[in-house]
PDB file of C-alpha atoms in Angstrom:
ATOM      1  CA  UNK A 720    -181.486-112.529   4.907  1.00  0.00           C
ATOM      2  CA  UNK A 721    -182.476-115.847   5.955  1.00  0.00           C
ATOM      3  CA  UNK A 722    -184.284-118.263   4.162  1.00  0.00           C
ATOM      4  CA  UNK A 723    -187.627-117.434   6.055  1.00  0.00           C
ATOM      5  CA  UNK A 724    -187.553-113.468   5.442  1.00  0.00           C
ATOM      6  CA  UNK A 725    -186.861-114.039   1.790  1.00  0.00           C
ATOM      7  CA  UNK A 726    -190.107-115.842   1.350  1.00  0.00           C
ATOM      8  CA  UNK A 727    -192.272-113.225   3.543  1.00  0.00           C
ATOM      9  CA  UNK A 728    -190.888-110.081   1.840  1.00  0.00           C
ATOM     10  CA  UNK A 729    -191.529-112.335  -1.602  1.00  0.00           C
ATOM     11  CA  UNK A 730    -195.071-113.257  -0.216  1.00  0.00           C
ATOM     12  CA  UNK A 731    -195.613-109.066   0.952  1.00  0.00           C
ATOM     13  CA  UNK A 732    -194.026-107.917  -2.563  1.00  0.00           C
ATOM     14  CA  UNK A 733    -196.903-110.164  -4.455  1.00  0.00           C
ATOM     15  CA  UNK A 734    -199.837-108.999  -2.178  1.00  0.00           C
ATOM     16  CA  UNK A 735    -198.787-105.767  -2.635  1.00  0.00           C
ATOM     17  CA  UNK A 736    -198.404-106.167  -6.346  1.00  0.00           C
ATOM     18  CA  UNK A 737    -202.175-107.565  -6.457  1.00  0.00           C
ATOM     19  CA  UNK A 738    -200.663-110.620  -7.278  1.00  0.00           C
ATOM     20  CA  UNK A 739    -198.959-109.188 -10.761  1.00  0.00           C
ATOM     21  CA  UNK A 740    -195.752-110.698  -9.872  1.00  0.00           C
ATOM     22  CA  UNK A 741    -197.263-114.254 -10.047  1.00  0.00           C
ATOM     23  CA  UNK A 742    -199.537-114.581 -12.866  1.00  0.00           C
ATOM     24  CA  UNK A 743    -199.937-111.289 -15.079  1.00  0.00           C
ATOM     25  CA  UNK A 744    -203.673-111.097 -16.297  1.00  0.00           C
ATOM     26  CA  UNK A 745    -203.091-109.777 -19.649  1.00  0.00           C
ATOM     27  CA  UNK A 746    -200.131-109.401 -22.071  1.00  0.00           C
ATOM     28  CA  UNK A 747    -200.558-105.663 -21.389  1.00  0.00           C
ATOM     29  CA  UNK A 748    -200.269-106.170 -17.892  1.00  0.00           C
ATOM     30  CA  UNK A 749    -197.508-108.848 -18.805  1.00  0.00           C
ATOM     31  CA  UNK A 750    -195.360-106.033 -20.028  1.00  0.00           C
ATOM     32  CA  UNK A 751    -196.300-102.959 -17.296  1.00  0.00           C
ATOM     33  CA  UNK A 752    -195.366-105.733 -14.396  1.00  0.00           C
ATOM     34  CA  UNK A 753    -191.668-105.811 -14.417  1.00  0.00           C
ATOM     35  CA  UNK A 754    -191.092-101.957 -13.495  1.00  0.00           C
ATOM     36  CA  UNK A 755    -193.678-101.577 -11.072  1.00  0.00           C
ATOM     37  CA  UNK A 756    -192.183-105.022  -9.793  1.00  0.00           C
ATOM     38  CA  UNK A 757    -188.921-103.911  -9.832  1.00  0.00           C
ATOM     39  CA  UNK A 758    -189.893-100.258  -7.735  1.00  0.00           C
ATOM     40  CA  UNK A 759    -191.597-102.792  -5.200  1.00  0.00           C
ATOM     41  CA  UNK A 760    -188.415-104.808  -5.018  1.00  0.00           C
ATOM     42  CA  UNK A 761    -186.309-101.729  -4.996  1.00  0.00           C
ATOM     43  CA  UNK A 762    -188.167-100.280  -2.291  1.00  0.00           C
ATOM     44  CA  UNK A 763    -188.337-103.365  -0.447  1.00  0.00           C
ATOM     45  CA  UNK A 764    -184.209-103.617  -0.628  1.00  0.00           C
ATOM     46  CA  UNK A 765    -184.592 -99.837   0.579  1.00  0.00           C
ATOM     47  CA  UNK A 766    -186.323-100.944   3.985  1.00  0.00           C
ATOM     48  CA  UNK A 767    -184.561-103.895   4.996  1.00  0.00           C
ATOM     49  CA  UNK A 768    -181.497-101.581   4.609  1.00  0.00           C
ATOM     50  CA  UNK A 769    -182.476 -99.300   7.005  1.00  0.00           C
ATOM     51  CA  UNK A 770    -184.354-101.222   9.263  1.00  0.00           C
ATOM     52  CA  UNK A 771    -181.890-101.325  12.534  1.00  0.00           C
ATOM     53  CA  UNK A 772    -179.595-103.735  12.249  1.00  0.00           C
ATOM     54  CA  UNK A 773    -179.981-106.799  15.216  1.00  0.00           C
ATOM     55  CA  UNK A 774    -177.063-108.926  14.223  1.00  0.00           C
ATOM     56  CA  UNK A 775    -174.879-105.858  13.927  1.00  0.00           C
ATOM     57  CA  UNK A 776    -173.380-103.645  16.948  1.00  0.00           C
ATOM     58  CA  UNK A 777    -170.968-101.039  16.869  1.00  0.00           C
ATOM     59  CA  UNK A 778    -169.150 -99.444  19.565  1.00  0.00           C
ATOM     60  CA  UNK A 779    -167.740 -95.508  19.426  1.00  0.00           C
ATOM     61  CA  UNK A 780    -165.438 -94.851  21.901  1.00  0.00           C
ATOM     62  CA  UNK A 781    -164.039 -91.627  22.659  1.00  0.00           C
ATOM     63  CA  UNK A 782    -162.850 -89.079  25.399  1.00  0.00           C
ATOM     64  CA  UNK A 783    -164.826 -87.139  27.693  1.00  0.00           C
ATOM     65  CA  UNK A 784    -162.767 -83.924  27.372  1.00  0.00           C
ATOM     66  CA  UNK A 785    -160.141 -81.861  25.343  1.00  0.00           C
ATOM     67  CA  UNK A 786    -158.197 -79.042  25.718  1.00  0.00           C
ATOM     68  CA  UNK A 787    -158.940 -75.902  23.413  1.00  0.00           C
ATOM     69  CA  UNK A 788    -156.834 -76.350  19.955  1.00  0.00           C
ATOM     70  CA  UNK A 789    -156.845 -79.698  20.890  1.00  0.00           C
ATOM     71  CA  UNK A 790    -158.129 -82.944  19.225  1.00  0.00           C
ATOM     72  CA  UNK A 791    -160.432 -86.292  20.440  1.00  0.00           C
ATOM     73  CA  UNK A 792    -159.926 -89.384  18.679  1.00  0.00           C
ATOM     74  CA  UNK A 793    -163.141 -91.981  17.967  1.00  0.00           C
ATOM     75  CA  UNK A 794    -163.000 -95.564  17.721  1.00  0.00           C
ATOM     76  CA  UNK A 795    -165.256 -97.532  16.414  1.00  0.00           C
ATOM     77  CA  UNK A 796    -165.503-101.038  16.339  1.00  0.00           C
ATOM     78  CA  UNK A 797    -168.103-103.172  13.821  1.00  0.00           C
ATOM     79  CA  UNK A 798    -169.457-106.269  14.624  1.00  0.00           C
ATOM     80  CA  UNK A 799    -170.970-108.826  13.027  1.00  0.00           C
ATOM     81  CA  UNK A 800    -172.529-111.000  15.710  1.00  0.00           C
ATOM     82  CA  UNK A 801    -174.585-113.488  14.044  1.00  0.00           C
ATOM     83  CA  UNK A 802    -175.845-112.673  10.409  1.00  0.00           C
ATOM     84  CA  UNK A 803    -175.034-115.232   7.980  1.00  0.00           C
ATOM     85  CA  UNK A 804    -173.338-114.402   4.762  1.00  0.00           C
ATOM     86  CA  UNK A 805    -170.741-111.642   3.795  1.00  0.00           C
ATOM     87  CA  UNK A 806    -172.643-108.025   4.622  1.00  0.00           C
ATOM     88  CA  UNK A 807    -171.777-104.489   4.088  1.00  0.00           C
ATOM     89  CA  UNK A 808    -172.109-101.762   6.308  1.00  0.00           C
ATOM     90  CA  UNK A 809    -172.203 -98.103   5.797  1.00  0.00           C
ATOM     91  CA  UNK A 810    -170.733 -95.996   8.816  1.00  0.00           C
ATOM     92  CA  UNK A 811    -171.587 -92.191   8.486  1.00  0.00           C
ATOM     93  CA  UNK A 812    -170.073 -89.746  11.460  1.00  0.00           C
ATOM     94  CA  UNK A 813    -171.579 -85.958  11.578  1.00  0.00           C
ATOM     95  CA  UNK A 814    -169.225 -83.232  13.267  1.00  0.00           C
ATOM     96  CA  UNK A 815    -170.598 -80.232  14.837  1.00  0.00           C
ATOM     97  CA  UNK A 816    -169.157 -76.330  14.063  1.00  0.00           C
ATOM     98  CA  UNK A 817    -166.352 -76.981  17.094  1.00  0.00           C
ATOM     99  CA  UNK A 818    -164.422 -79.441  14.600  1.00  0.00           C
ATOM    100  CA  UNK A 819    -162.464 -77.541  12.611  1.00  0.00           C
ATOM    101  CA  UNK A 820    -161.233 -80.653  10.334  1.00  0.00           C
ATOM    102  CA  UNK A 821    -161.585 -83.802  10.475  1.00  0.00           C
ATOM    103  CA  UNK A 822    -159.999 -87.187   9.053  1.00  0.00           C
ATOM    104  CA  UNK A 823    -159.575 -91.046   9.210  1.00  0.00           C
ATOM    105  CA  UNK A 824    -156.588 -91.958  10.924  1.00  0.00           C
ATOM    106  CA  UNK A 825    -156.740 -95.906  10.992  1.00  0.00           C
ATOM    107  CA  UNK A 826    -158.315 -98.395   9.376  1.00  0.00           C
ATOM    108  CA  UNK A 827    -158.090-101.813   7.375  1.00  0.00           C
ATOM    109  CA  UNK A 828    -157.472-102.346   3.574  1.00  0.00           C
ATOM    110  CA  UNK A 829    -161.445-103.646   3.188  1.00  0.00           C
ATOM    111  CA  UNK A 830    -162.922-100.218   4.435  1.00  0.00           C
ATOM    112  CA  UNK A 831    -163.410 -97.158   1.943  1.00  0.00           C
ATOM    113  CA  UNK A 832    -163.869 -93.943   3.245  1.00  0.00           C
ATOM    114  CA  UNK A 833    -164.262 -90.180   2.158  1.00  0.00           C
ATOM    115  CA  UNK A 834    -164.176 -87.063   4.174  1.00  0.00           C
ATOM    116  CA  UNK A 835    -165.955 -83.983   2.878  1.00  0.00           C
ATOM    117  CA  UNK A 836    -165.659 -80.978   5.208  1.00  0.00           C
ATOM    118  CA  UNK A 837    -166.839 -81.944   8.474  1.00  0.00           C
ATOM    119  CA  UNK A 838    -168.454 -85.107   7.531  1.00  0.00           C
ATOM    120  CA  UNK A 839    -166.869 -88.755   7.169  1.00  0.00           C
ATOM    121  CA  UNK A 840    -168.278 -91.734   5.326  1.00  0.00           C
ATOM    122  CA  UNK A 841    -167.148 -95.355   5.476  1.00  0.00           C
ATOM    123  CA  UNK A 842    -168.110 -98.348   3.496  1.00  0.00           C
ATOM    124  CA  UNK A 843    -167.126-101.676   5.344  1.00  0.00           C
ATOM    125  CA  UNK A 844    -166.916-104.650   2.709  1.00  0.00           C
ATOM    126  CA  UNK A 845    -166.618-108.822   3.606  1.00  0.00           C
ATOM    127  CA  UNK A 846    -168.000-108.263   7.172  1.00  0.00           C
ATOM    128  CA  UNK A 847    -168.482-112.048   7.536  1.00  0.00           C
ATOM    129  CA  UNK A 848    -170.311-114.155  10.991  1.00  0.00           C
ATOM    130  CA  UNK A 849    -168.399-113.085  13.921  1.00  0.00           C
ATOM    131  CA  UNK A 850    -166.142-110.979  12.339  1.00  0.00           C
ATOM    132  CA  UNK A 851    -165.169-107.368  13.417  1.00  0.00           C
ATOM    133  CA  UNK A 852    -162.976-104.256  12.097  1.00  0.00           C
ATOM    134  CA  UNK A 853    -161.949-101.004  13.829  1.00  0.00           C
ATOM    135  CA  UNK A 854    -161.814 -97.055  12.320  1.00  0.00           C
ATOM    136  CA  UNK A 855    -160.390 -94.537  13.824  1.00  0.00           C
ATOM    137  CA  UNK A 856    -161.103 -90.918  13.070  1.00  0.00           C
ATOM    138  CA  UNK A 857    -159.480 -87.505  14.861  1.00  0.00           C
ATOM    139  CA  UNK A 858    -161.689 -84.187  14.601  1.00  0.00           C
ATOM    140  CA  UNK A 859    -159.465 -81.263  15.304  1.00  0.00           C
ATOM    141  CA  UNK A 860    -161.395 -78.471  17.676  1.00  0.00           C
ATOM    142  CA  UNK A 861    -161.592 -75.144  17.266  1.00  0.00           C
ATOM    143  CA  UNK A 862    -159.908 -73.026  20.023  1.00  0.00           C
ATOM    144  CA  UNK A 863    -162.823 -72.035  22.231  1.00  0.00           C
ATOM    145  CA  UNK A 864    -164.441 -73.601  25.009  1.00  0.00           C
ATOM    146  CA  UNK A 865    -167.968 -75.765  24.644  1.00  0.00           C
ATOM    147  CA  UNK A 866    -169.217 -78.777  24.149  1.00  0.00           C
ATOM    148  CA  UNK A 867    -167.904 -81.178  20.247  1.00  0.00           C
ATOM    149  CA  UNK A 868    -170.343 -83.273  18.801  1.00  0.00           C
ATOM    150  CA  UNK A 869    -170.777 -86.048  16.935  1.00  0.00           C
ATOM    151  CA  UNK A 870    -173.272 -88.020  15.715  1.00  0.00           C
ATOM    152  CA  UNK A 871    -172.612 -91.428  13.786  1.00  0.00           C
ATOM    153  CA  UNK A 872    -174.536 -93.848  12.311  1.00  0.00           C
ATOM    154  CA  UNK A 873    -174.554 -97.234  10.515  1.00  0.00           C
ATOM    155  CA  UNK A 874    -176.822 -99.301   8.066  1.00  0.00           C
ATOM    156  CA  UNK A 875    -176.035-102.940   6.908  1.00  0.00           C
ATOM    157  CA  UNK A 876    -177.226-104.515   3.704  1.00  0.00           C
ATOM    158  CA  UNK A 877    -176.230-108.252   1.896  1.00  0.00           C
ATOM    159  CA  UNK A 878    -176.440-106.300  -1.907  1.00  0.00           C
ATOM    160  CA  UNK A 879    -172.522-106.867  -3.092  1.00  0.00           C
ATOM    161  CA  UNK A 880    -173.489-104.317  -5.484  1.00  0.00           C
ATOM    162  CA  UNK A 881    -174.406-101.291  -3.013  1.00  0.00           C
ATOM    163  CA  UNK A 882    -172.774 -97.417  -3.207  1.00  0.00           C
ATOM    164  CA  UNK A 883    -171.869 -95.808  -0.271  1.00  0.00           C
ATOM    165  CA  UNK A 884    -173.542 -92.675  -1.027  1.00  0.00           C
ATOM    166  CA  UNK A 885    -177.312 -94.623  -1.536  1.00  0.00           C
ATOM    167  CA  UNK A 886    -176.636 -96.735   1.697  1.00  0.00           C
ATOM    168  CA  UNK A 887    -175.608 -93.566   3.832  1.00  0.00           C
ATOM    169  CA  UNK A 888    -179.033 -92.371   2.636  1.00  0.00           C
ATOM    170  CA  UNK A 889    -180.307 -95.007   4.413  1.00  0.00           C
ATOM    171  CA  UNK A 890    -179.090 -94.701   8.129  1.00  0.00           C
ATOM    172  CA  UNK A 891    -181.685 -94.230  10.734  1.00  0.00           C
ATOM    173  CA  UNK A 892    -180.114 -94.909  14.303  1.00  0.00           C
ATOM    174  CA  UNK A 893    -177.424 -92.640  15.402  1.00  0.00           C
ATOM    175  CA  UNK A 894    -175.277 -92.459  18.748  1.00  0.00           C
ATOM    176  CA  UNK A 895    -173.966 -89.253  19.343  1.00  0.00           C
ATOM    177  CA  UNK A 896    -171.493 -88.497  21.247  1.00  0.00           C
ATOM    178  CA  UNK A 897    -170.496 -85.327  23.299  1.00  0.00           C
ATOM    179  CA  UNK A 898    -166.811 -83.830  24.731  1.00  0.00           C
ATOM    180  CA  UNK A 899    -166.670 -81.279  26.674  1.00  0.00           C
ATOM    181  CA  UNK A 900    -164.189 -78.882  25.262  1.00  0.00           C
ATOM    182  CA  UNK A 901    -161.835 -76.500  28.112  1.00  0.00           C
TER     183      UNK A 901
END
C-alpha cells in the first residue's frame, strides 16, 4: 500500500475504534484496546486482501477443445503492473467432475503449489514492479463427451508473513474457463 492508503485505513481503524487506538480513556480500557485493535487491524488486512487487485492482471490461456481421454493445458501468466514493493499472490484453480486428475506441470523456483484432488493452489512470492511469472497446469478428462471447467482465481497481499491456505480464503474474482470436450 501506498503511503496515502496507509493513513486512511489508519484514520478508518481509529474511527471505528471510537478513537481507542489513539488515546485509551481509562487504564481498563488501556488494557481491553490492543485485541479489539488488533481484530480491527486483522480484519482490515482481511479486506485489502481481497479487494480486486488493480495493479495485478493475470492471463489463463487455454484450448477451446479436447478429445475424450484427452488433456488441456492452462497457462497462466501473473503480472505485476504497477504496485510498489515485493507482493504475494495466491492463485487458486477449481476443476469440474470431467477432470479426472490434475497437476502443475511448469513453474519457477519462487512459486509453491499443492494439488489436492481436483483442486490446485499456488502461492507466488517476490512478485516485484513490472515483474511477471508463468504456471502451467494439465487436467486430465474423463472419457466422455461435455463441456471441462475451470474456474481460477487470485488475491494479492504485501504481508511477507501470509499462508496460502488463509489468502486462498480470500479470493473473490474468478475467470472461468470452459472446453468443449468430443
Amino acid at each position: 500500500m501506498s503511503y496515502l492508503p496507509k493513513r486512511l485505513a489508519a484514520a478508518a481503524l481509529a474511527a471505528a475504534a471510537g478513537g481507542t487506538l489513539l488515546v485509551p480513556a481509562s487504564p481498563a480500557a488501556a488494557a481491553a484496546a490492543p485485541p479489539a485493535a488488533a481484530r480491527a487491524v486483522t480484519a482490515a488486512a482481511a479486506r485489502t486482501a481481497a479487494a480486486p487487485p488493480r495493479n495485478f492482471r493475470y492471463d489463463v490461456y487455454f484450448p477451446k477443445y479436447t478429445h475424450r481421454g484427452g488433456y488441456l493445458t492452462y497457462t497462466i501468466k501473473v503480472r505485476n503492473k504497477s504496485a510498489k514493493g515485493q507482493h504475494y499472490m495466491a492463485l487458486t484453480g477449481d476443476f469440474s467432475r470431467a477432470f479426472r486428475a490434475v497437476k502443475v506441470i511448469d513453474k519457477p523456483r519462487s512459486v509453491k503449489c499443492s494439488t489436492r484432488g481436483r483442486s490446485v493452489r499456488c502461492l507466488v512470492t517476490s512478485l516485484d514492479k513490472g515483474d511477471s511469472t508463468t504456471v502451467k497446469i494439465r487436467g486430465w478428462v474423463v472419457r466422455r463427451r461435455g463441456t471441462a471447467v475451470a474456474k481460477f482465481g487470485a488475491a494479492v497481499t504485501s504481508d511477507r508473513h501470509v499462508s496460502l491456505g488463509a489468502l486462498a480464503k480470500t479470493v473473490r474474482s474468478r475467470v472461468t474457463a470452459k472446453s468443449k470436450v468430443r
